[in-house]
Amino acid sequence: MPINDILAALEGKPDLAKEVTDTFALAAAAEKIKTANADLIKEREEGKSNLSAEKKKVAELEAKIKEGAGSGDKAELNQALERLAALEKSAKDSEERAKKAEAEKRDTDLQNAVLAAAGEALKPEQVFTLMRSEGLIGHTEDGKPFYHRRNDKNEPVAGSPQEVMDWYLTTNAHLKKPSGNAGSGDNKNKPGVVTNDDRKVDTSLL
């Protein structure tokens, strides 16, 4: 369903509309990063292939020169060495860009997973930042995401994004959205408002 149709259906519900808009924005960003990653990985693999072929060419020329080949082979070798140096630099640059893109993809996936579980958070992005700064979410050395809560001994316990989020908002209630029934208890002392406590029941009629 197109986002414009969804937003039209949510007219008059700004909070829900914002959640939908944020979700679509995250999804769009994730798709762009995914596409960019694919392009960078392809570029890196092509660079490796070209580099391997040029190294093989250089090795062949060096072998011919050692066998007493003419000056023509030496000139060709110099050209091949120049190409090899350029390819090695390009391959290094591609590797660095690919690693950076992969790291950004991991961070985006982590954020999406946490924010998807943060429906009850007052400010989801703030909660994500806090949880990350406290070491509750992140990546292991091999790049895998982790989500941790802490037990009574303050030891990390692995859980799903939703389990960890629920625990975090429970232990940090000020970061949670107010309950929709939060104001109902205020009616008791308001003039003219009848509450259950004010009503008297005639038990003789029961």
Short mmCIF file of C-alpha atoms in Angstrom, two decimals:
data_model
loop_
_atom_site.label_atom_id
_atom_site.label_comp_id
_atom_site.label_asym_id
_atom_site.label_seq_id
_atom_site.Cartn_x
_atom_site.Cartn_y
_atom_site.Cartn_z
CA MET A 1 0.00 0.00 0.00
CA PRO A 2 1.49 3.41 -0.97
CA ILE A 3 2.61 5.56 1.94
CA ASN A 4 0.36 8.45 0.85
CA ASP A 5 -2.71 6.22 1.13
CA ILE A 6 -1.64 5.06 4.58
CA LEU A 7 -1.06 8.63 5.78
CA ALA A 8 -4.46 9.66 4.41
CA ALA A 9 -6.09 6.86 6.41
CA LEU A 10 -4.25 8.07 9.53
CA GLU A 11 -5.40 11.68 9.21
CA GLY A 12 -5.97 13.08 12.68
CA LYS A 13 -3.52 10.60 14.24
CA PRO A 14 -0.16 12.44 14.09
CA ASP A 15 1.70 9.99 16.34
CA LEU A 16 0.83 6.99 14.20
CA ALA A 17 1.52 8.95 11.01
CA LYS A 18 4.99 9.84 12.29
CA GLU A 19 5.74 6.21 13.13
CA VAL A 20 4.71 5.17 9.61
CA THR A 21 6.81 7.92 8.01
CA ASP A 22 9.84 6.99 10.11
CA THR A 23 9.43 3.31 9.26
CA PHE A 24 9.25 4.01 5.53
CA ALA A 25 12.31 6.28 5.79
CA LEU A 26 14.32 3.57 7.52
CA ALA A 27 13.27 1.00 4.95
CA ALA A 28 14.25 3.32 2.09
CA ALA A 29 17.62 4.05 3.68
CA ALA A 30 18.27 0.35 4.22
CA GLU A 31 17.46 -0.41 0.57
CA LYS A 32 19.83 2.31 -0.64
CA ILE A 33 22.63 0.97 1.54
CA LYS A 34 21.94 -2.57 0.34
CA THR A 35 22.21 -1.46 -3.31
CA ALA A 36 25.37 0.54 -2.62
CA ASN A 37 26.87 -2.46 -0.84
CA ALA A 38 26.19 -4.71 -3.81
CA ASP A 39 27.87 -2.24 -6.16
CA LEU A 40 30.90 -1.89 -3.91
CA ILE A 41 31.28 -5.63 -3.48
CA LYS A 42 31.09 -6.09 -7.25
CA GLU A 43 33.70 -3.37 -7.73
CA ARG A 44 35.96 -4.98 -5.13
CA GLU A 45 35.74 -8.42 -6.75
CA GLU A 46 36.41 -7.01 -10.22
CA GLY A 47 39.41 -5.14 -8.83
CA LYS A 48 40.78 -8.32 -7.28
CA SER A 49 40.35 -10.16 -10.58
CA ASN A 50 42.14 -7.44 -12.56
CA LEU A 51 44.91 -7.27 -9.99
CA SER A 52 45.43 -11.03 -10.12
CA ALA A 53 45.61 -10.98 -13.93
CA GLU A 54 48.13 -8.11 -13.91
CA LYS A 55 50.32 -9.86 -11.32
CA LYS A 56 50.35 -12.92 -13.54
CA LYS A 57 51.34 -10.75 -16.52
CA VAL A 58 54.20 -9.18 -14.57
CA ALA A 59 55.46 -12.58 -13.43
CA GLU A 60 55.46 -13.84 -17.03
CA LEU A 61 57.39 -10.80 -18.28
CA GLU A 62 59.94 -11.04 -15.47
CA ALA A 63 60.50 -14.69 -16.34
CA LYS A 64 61.07 -13.81 -20.02
CA ILE A 65 63.54 -11.08 -19.13
CA LYS A 66 65.52 -13.46 -16.92
CA GLU A 67 65.75 -15.78 -19.91
CA GLY A 68 67.46 -13.03 -21.90
CA ALA A 69 64.58 -11.41 -23.73
CA GLY A 70 65.00 -8.13 -25.60
CA SER A 71 64.40 -4.53 -24.57
CA GLY A 72 60.84 -4.69 -25.87
CA ASP A 73 59.88 -7.03 -23.05
CA LYS A 74 61.56 -4.72 -20.52
CA ALA A 75 59.52 -1.77 -21.75
CA GLU A 76 56.36 -3.85 -21.56
CA LEU A 77 57.32 -4.92 -18.05
CA ASN A 78 57.70 -1.31 -16.93
CA GLN A 79 54.24 -0.54 -18.29
CA ALA A 80 52.82 -3.61 -16.57
CA LEU A 81 54.42 -2.58 -13.28
CA GLU A 82 52.83 0.86 -13.56
CA ARG A 83 49.45 -0.72 -14.22
CA LEU A 84 49.99 -3.08 -11.30
CA ALA A 85 50.77 -0.20 -8.93
CA ALA A 86 47.61 1.62 -10.04
CA LEU A 87 45.51 -1.52 -9.64
CA GLU A 88 46.92 -2.21 -6.17
CA LYS A 89 45.99 1.33 -5.08
CA SER A 90 42.52 0.98 -6.61
CA ALA A 91 42.03 -2.41 -4.94
CA LYS A 92 43.05 -0.96 -1.58
CA ASP A 93 40.64 1.95 -1.98
CA SER A 94 37.82 -0.40 -3.01
CA GLU A 95 38.49 -2.63 -0.01
CA GLU A 96 38.31 0.33 2.37
CA ARG A 97 35.08 1.61 0.81
CA ALA A 98 33.53 -1.86 0.92
CA LYS A 99 34.47 -2.31 4.58
CA LYS A 100 33.01 1.08 5.45
CA ALA A 101 29.81 0.28 3.56
CA GLU A 102 29.51 -3.10 5.28
CA ALA A 103 29.94 -1.41 8.67
CA GLU A 104 27.23 1.13 7.79
CA LYS A 105 24.94 -1.69 6.68
CA ARG A 106 25.47 -3.52 9.99
CA ASP A 107 24.74 -0.33 11.93
CA THR A 108 21.58 0.34 9.91
CA ASP A 109 20.34 -3.22 10.41
CA LEU A 110 21.03 -2.95 14.14
CA GLN A 111 19.19 0.36 14.40
CA ASN A 112 16.23 -0.91 12.39
CA ALA A 113 15.92 -3.98 14.61
CA VAL A 114 16.00 -1.91 17.80
CA LEU A 115 13.67 0.84 16.57
CA ALA A 116 11.18 -1.75 15.36
CA ALA A 117 10.95 -2.93 18.98
CA ALA A 118 10.76 0.61 20.39
CA GLY A 119 7.07 1.31 19.82
CA GLU A 120 6.59 2.15 23.50
CA ALA A 121 9.61 4.45 23.70
CA LEU A 122 9.01 8.19 24.01
CA LYS A 123 12.02 8.94 21.78
CA PRO A 124 13.14 5.74 20.02
CA GLU A 125 16.34 7.22 18.55
CA GLN A 126 17.40 8.50 21.97
CA VAL A 127 16.78 5.08 23.51
CA PHE A 128 18.84 3.45 20.76
CA THR A 129 21.73 5.82 21.44
CA LEU A 130 21.55 5.25 25.20
CA MET A 131 21.41 1.47 24.88
CA ARG A 132 24.39 1.47 22.56
CA SER A 133 26.42 3.76 24.82
CA GLU A 134 25.70 1.39 27.72
CA GLY A 135 26.96 -1.59 25.73
CA LEU A 136 23.58 -3.31 25.66
CA ILE A 137 23.46 -3.47 21.87
CA GLY A 138 26.19 -3.61 19.27
CA HIS A 139 28.27 -6.05 17.26
CA THR A 140 30.64 -8.83 18.21
CA GLU A 141 34.17 -8.99 16.79
CA ASP A 142 32.93 -11.12 13.90
CA GLY A 143 30.25 -8.55 13.03
CA LYS A 144 27.20 -10.31 14.47
CA PRO A 145 24.62 -8.15 16.31
CA PHE A 146 23.96 -8.65 20.01
CA TYR A 147 21.13 -7.49 22.27
CA HIS A 148 21.70 -7.68 26.02
CA ARG A 149 19.74 -6.95 29.15
CA ARG A 150 21.21 -7.29 32.64
CA ASN A 151 20.16 -9.68 35.37
CA ASP A 152 20.04 -9.06 39.11
CA LYS A 153 23.80 -9.50 39.29
CA ASN A 154 24.29 -6.89 36.55
CA GLU A 155 25.49 -9.59 34.17
CA PRO A 156 24.65 -9.35 30.46
CA VAL A 157 21.96 -11.75 29.27
CA ALA A 158 21.34 -12.21 25.56
CA GLY A 159 17.81 -11.75 24.26
CA SER A 160 15.78 -10.67 21.27
CA PRO A 161 15.53 -6.95 20.40
CA GLN A 162 11.98 -6.88 21.81
CA GLU A 163 12.92 -8.64 25.06
CA VAL A 164 15.83 -6.28 25.65
CA MET A 165 13.76 -3.21 24.75
CA ASP A 166 10.92 -4.21 27.09
CA TRP A 167 13.40 -4.72 29.92
CA TYR A 168 15.13 -1.41 29.24
CA LEU A 169 11.92 0.61 29.20
CA THR A 170 10.75 -1.12 32.35
CA THR A 171 13.95 -0.21 34.19
CA ASN A 172 13.96 3.30 32.68
CA ALA A 173 10.28 4.19 32.91
CA HIS A 174 10.93 7.89 32.18
CA LEU A 175 11.88 6.91 28.63
CA LYS A 176 8.54 5.19 28.03
CA LYS A 177 5.43 6.75 26.52
CA PRO A 178 2.81 7.68 29.12
CA SER A 179 0.01 5.17 29.48
CA GLY A 180 -3.26 6.13 27.81
CA ASN A 181 -5.04 5.61 31.12
CA ALA A 182 -2.64 7.71 33.12
CA GLY A 183 -5.16 10.52 33.70
CA SER A 184 -8.15 8.41 34.68
CA GLY A 185 -7.26 8.39 38.35
CA ASP A 186 -7.48 12.17 38.54
CA ASN A 187 -11.28 12.16 38.25
CA LYS A 188 -11.82 10.98 41.80
CA ASN A 189 -11.37 14.38 43.43
CA LYS A 190 -12.92 16.51 40.66
CA PRO A 191 -16.28 18.15 41.52
CA GLY A 192 -19.25 16.71 39.66
CA VAL A 193 -17.45 13.54 38.61
CA VAL A 194 -18.88 10.29 39.86
CA THR A 195 -16.44 7.44 40.25
CA ASN A 196 -16.95 3.86 41.29
CA ASP A 197 -15.82 4.74 44.80
CA ASP A 198 -18.62 7.35 45.11
CA ARG A 199 -21.42 5.00 44.18
CA LYS A 200 -23.39 3.30 46.95
CA VAL A 201 -24.95 -0.08 46.29
CA ASP A 202 -28.17 -1.10 48.07
CA THR A 203 -27.40 -4.71 48.91
CA SER A 204 -31.03 -5.37 49.93
CA LEU A 205 -31.96 -5.32 46.26
CA LEU A 206 -29.48 -8.08 45.41
#
